[in-house]
mmCIF file of N, CA and C in Angstrom:
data_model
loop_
_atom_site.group_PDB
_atom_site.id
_atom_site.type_symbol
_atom_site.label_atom_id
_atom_site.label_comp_id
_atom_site.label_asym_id
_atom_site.label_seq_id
_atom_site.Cartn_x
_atom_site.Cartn_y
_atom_site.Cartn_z
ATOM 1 N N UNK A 1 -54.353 -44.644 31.900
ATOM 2 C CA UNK A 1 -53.164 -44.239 31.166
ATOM 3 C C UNK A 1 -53.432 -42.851 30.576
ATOM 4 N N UNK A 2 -52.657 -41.633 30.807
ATOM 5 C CA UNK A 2 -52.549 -40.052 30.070
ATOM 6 C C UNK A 2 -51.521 -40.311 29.573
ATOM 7 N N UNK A 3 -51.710 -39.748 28.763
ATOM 8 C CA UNK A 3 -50.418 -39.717 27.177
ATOM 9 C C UNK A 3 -50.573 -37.896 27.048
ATOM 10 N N UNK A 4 -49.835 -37.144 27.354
ATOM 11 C CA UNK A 4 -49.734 -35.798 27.085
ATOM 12 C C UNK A 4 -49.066 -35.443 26.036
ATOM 13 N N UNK A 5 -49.204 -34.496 25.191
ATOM 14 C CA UNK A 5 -48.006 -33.879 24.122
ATOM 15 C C UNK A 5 -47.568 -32.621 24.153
ATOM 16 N N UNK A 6 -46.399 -32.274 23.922
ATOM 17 C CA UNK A 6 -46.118 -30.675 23.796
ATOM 18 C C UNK A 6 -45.148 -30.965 22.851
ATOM 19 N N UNK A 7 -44.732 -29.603 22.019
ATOM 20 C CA UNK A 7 -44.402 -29.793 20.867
ATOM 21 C C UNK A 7 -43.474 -28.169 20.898
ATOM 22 N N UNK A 8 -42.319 -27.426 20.270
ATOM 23 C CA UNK A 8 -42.278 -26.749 19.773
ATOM 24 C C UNK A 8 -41.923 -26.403 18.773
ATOM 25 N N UNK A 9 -41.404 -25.398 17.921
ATOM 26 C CA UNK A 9 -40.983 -25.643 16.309
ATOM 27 C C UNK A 9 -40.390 -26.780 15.913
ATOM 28 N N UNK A 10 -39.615 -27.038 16.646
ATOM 29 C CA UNK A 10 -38.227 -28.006 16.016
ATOM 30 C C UNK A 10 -38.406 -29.077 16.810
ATOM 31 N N UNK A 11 -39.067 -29.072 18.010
ATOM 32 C CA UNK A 11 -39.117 -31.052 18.425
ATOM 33 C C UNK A 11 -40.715 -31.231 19.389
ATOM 34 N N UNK A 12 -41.018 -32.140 19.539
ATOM 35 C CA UNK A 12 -42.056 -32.740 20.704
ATOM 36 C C UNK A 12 -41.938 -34.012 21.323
ATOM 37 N N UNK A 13 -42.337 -34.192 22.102
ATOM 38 C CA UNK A 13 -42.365 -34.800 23.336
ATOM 39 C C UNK A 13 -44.128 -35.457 23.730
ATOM 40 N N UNK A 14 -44.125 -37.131 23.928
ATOM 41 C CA UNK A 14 -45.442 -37.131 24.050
ATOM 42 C C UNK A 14 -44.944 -38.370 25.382
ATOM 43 N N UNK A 15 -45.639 -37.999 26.603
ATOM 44 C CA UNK A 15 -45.220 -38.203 28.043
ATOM 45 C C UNK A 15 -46.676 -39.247 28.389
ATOM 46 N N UNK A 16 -46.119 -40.206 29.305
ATOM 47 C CA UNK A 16 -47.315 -41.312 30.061
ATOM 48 C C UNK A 16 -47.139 -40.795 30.881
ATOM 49 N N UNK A 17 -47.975 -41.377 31.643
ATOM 50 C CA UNK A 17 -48.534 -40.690 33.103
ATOM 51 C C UNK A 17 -49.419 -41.630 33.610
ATOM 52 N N UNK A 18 -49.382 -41.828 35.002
ATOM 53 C CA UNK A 18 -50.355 -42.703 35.404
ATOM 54 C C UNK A 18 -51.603 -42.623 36.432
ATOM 55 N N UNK A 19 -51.483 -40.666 35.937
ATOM 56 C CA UNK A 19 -52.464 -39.882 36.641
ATOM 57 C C UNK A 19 -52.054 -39.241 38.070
ATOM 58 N N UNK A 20 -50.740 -39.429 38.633
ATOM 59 C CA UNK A 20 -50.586 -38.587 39.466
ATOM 60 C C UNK A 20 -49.348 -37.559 39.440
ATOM 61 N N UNK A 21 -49.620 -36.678 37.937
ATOM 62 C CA UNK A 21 -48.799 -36.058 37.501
ATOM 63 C C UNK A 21 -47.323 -36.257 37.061
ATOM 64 N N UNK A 22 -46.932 -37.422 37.336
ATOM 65 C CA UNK A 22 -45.405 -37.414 36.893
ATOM 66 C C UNK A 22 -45.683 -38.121 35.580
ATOM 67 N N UNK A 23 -44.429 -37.831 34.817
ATOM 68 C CA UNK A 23 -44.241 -38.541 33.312
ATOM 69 C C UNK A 23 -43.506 -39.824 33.793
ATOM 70 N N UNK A 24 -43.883 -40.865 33.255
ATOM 71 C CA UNK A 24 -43.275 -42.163 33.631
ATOM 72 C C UNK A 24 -42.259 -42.610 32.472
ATOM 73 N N UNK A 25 -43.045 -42.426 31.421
ATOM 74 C CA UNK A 25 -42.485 -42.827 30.282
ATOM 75 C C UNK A 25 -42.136 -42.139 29.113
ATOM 76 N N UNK A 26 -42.123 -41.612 28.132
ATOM 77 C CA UNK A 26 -41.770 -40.864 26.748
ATOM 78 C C UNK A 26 -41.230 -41.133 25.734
ATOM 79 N N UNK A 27 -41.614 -39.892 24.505
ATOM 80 C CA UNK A 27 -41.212 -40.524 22.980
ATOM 81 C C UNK A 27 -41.204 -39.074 22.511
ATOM 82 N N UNK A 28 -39.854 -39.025 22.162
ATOM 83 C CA UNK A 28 -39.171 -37.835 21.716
ATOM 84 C C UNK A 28 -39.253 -37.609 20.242
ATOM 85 N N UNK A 29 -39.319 -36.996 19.548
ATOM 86 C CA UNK A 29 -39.488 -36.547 17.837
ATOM 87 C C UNK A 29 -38.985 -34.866 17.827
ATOM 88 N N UNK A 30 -38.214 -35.160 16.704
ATOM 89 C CA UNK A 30 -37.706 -33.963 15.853
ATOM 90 C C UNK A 30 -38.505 -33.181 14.771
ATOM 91 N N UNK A 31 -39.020 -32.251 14.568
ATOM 92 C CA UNK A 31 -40.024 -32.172 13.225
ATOM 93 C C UNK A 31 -38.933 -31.553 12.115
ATOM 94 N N UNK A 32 -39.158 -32.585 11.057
ATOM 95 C CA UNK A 32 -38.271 -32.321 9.388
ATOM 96 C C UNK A 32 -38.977 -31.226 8.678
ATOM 97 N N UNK A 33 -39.366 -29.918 9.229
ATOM 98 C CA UNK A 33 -40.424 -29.216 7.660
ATOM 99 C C UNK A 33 -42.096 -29.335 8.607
ATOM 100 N N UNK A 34 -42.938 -28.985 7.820
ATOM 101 C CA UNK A 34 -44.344 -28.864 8.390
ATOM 102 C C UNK A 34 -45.257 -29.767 8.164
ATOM 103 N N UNK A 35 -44.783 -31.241 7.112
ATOM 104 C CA UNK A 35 -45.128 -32.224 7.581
ATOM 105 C C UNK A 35 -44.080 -33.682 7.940
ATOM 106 N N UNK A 36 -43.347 -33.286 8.379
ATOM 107 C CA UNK A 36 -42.974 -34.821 8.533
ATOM 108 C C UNK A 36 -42.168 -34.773 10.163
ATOM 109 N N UNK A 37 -41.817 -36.127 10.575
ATOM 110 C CA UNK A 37 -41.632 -35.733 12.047
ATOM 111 C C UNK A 37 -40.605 -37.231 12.063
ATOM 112 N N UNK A 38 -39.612 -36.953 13.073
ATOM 113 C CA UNK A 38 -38.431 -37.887 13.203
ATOM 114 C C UNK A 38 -38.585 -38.545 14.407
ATOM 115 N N UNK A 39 -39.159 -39.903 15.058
ATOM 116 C CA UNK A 39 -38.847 -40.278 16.102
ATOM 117 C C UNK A 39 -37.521 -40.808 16.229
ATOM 118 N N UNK A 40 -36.782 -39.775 17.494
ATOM 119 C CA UNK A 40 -35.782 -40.523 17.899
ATOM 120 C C UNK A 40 -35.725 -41.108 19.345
ATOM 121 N N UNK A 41 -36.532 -40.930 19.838
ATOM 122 C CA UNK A 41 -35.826 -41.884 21.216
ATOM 123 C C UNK A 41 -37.187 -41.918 21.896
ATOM 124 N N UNK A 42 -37.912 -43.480 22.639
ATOM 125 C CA UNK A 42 -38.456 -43.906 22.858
ATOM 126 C C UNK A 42 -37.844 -44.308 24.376
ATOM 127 N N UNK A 43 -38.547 -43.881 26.048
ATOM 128 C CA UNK A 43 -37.600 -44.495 26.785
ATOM 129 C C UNK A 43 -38.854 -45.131 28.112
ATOM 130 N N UNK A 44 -38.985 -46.200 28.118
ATOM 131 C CA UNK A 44 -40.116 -46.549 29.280
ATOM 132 C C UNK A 44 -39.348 -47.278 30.444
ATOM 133 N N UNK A 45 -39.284 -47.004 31.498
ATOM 134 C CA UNK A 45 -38.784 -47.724 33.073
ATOM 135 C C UNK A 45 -39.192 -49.152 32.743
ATOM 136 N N UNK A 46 -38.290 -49.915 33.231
ATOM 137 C CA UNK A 46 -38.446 -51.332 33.679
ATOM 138 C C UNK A 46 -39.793 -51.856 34.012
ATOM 139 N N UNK A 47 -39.836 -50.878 34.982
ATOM 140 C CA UNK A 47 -41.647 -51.170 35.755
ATOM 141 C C UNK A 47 -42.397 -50.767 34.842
ATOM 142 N N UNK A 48 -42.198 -50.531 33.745
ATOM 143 C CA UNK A 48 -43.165 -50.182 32.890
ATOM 144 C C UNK A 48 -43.425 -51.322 31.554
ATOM 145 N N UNK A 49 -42.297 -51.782 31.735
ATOM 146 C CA UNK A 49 -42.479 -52.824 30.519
ATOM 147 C C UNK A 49 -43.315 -53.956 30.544
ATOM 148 N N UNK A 50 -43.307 -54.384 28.661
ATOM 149 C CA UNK A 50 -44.099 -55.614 28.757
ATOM 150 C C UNK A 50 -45.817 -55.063 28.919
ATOM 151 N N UNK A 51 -46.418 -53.905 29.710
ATOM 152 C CA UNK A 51 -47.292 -53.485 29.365
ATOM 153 C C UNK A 51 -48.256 -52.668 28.127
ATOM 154 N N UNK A 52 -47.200 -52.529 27.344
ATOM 155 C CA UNK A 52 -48.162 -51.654 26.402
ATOM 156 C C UNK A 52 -47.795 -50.255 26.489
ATOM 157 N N UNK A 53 -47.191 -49.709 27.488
ATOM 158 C CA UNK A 53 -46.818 -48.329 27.682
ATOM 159 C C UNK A 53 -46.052 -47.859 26.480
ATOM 160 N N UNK A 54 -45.048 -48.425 25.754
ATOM 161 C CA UNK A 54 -44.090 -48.049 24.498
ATOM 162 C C UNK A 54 -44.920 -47.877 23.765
ATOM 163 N N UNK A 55 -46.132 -48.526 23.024
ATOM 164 C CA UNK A 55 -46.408 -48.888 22.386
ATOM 165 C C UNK A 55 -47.574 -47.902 21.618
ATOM 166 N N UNK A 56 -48.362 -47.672 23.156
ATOM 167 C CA UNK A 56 -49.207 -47.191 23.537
ATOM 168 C C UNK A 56 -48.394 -45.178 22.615
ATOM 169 N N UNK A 57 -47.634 -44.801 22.907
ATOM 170 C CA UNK A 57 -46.890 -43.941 22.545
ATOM 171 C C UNK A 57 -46.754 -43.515 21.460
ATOM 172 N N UNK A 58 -46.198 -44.396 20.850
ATOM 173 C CA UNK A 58 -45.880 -44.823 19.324
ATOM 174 C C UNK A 58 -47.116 -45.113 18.804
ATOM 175 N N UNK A 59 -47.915 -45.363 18.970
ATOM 176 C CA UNK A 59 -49.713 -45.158 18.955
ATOM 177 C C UNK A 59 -50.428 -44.082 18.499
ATOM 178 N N UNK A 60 -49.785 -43.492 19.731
ATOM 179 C CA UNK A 60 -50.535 -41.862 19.716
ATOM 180 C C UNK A 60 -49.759 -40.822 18.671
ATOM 181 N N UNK A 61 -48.462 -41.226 18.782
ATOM 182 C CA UNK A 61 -47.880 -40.167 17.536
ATOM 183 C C UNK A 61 -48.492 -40.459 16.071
ATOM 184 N N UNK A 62 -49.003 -41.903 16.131
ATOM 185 C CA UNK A 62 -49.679 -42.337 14.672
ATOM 186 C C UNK A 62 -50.437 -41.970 14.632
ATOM 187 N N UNK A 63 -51.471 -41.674 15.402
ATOM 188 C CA UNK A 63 -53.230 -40.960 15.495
ATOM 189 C C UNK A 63 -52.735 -39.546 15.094
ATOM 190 N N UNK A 64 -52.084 -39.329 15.669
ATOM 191 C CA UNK A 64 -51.892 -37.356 15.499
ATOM 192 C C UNK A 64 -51.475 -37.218 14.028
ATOM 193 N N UNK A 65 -50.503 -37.979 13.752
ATOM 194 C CA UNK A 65 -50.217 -37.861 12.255
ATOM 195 C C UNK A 65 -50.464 -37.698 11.381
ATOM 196 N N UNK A 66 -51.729 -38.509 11.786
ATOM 197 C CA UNK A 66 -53.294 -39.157 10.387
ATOM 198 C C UNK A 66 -53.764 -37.915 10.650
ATOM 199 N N UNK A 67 -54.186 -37.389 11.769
ATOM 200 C CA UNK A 67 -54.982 -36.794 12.518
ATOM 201 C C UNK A 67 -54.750 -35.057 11.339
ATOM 202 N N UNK A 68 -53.352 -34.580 11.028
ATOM 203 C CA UNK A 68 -52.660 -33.642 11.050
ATOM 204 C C UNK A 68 -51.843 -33.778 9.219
ATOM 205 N N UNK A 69 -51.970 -34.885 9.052
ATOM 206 C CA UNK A 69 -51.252 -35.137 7.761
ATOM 207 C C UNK A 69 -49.604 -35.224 7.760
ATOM 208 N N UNK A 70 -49.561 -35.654 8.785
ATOM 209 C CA UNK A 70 -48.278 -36.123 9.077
ATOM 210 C C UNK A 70 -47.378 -36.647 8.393
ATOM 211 N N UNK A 71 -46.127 -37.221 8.352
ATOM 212 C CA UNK A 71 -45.508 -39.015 7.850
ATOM 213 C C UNK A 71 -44.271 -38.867 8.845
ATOM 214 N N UNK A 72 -43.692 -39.894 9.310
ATOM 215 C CA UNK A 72 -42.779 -40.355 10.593
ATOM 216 C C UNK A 72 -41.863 -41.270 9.956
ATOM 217 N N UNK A 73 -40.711 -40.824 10.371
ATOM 218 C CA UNK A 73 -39.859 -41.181 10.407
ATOM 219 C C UNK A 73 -39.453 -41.818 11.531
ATOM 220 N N UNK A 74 -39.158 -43.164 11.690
ATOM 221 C CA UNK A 74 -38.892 -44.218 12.839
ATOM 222 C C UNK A 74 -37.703 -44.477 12.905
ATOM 223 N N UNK A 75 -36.486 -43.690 13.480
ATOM 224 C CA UNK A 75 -35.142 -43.549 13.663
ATOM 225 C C UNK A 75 -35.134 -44.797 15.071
ATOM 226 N N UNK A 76 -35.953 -44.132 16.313
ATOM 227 C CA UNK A 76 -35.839 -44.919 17.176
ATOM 228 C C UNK A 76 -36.233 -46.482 16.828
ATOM 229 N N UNK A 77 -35.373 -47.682 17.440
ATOM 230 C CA UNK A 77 -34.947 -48.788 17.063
ATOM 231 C C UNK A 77 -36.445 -49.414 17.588
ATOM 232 N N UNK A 78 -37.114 -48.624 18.827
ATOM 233 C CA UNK A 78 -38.192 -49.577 19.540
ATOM 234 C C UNK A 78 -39.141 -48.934 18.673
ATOM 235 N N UNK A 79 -39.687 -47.413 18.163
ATOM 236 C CA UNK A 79 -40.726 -46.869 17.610
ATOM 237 C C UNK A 79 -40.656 -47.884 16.091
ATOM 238 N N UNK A 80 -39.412 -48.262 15.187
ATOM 239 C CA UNK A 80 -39.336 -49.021 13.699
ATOM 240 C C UNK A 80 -39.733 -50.367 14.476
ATOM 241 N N UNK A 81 -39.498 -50.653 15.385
ATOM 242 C CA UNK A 81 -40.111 -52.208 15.728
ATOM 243 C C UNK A 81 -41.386 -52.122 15.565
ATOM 244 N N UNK A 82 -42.388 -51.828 16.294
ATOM 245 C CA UNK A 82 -43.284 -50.938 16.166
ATOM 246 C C UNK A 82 -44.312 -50.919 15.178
ATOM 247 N N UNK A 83 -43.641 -50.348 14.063
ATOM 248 C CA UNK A 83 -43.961 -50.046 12.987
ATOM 249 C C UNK A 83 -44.146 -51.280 12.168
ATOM 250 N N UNK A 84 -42.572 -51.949 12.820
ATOM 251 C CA UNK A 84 -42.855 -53.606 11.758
ATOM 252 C C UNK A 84 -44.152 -53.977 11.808
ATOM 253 N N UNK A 85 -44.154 -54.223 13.516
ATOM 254 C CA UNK A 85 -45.084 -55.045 14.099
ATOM 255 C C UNK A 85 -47.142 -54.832 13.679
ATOM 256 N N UNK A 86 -47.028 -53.535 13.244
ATOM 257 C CA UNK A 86 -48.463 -52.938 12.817
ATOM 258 C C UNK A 86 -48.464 -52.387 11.611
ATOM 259 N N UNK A 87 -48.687 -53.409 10.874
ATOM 260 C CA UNK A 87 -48.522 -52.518 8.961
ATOM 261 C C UNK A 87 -49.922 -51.826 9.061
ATOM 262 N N UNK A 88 -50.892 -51.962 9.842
ATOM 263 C CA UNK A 88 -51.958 -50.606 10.038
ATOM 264 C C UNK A 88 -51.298 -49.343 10.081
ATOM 265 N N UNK A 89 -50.203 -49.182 10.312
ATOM 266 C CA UNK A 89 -49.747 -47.404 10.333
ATOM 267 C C UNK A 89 -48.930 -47.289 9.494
ATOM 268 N N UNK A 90 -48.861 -48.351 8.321
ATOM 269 C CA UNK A 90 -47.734 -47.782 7.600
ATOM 270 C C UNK A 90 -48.193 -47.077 6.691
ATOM 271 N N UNK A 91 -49.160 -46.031 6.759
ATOM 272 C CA UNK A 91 -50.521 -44.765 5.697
ATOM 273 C C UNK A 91 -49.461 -43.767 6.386
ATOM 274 N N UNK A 92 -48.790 -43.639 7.312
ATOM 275 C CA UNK A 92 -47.969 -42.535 7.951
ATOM 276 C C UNK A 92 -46.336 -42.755 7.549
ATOM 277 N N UNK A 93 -46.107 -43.850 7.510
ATOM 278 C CA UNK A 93 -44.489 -44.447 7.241
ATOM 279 C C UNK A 93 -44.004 -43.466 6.024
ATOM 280 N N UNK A 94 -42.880 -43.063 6.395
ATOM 281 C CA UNK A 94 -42.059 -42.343 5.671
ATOM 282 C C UNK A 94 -41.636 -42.999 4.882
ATOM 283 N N UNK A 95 -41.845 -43.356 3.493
ATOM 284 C CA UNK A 95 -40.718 -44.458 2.993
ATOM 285 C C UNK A 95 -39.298 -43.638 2.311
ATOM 286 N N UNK A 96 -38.444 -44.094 2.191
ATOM 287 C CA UNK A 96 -37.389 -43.635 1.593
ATOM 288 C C UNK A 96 -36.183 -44.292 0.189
ATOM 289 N N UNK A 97 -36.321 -44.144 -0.502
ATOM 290 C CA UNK A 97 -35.024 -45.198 -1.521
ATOM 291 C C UNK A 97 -33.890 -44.542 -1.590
ATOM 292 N N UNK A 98 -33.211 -46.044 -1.934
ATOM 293 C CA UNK A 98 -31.880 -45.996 -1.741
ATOM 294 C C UNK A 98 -31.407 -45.691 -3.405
ATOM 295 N N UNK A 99 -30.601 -44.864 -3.425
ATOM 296 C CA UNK A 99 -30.067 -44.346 -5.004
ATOM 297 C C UNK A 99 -29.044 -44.746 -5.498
#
């Protein structure tokens, strides 16, 4: 499994791969400011599911985060699942209140 990233001011992109150059899968983010970052859209093929590939994604944007001093915002519905599912990354979770 390659997990690539590219990034420019205002959004990034972190791409699977299953080593023979094509992107199979991806997880799109917006960046809010110079630390915080918006996942919005999470999208893996059929043939990809059920493996770990989503997940795996939403993974790696958490490592970089920590990595960078990040915090994420989990707009996308599969990246906040995600998030439920592993209170290990919630040191990155954006929290927000309601006023």
């Amino acid at each position: 499994m390659i997990i690539a990233h590219q990034q420019t001011e205002a959004r990034g992109i972190y791409t699977y791969s299953d080593g023979d150059g094509a992107a199979h899968a991806q997880l799109t983010y917006s960046r809010a400011g110079q630390h915080l970052i918006i996942i919005d859209h999470t999208e893996v093929p059929d043939t990809l599911r059920g493996i770990g590939v989503g997940r795996a994604l939403v993974e790696q944007a958490v490592e970089d985060a920590r990595r960078l001093g990040h915090r994420i915002v989990p707009l996308c519905p599969f990246a906040r699942s995600q998030f439920q599912r592993f209170p290990q990354w919630w040191d990155v979770l954006e929290q927000f209140t309601k006023r």
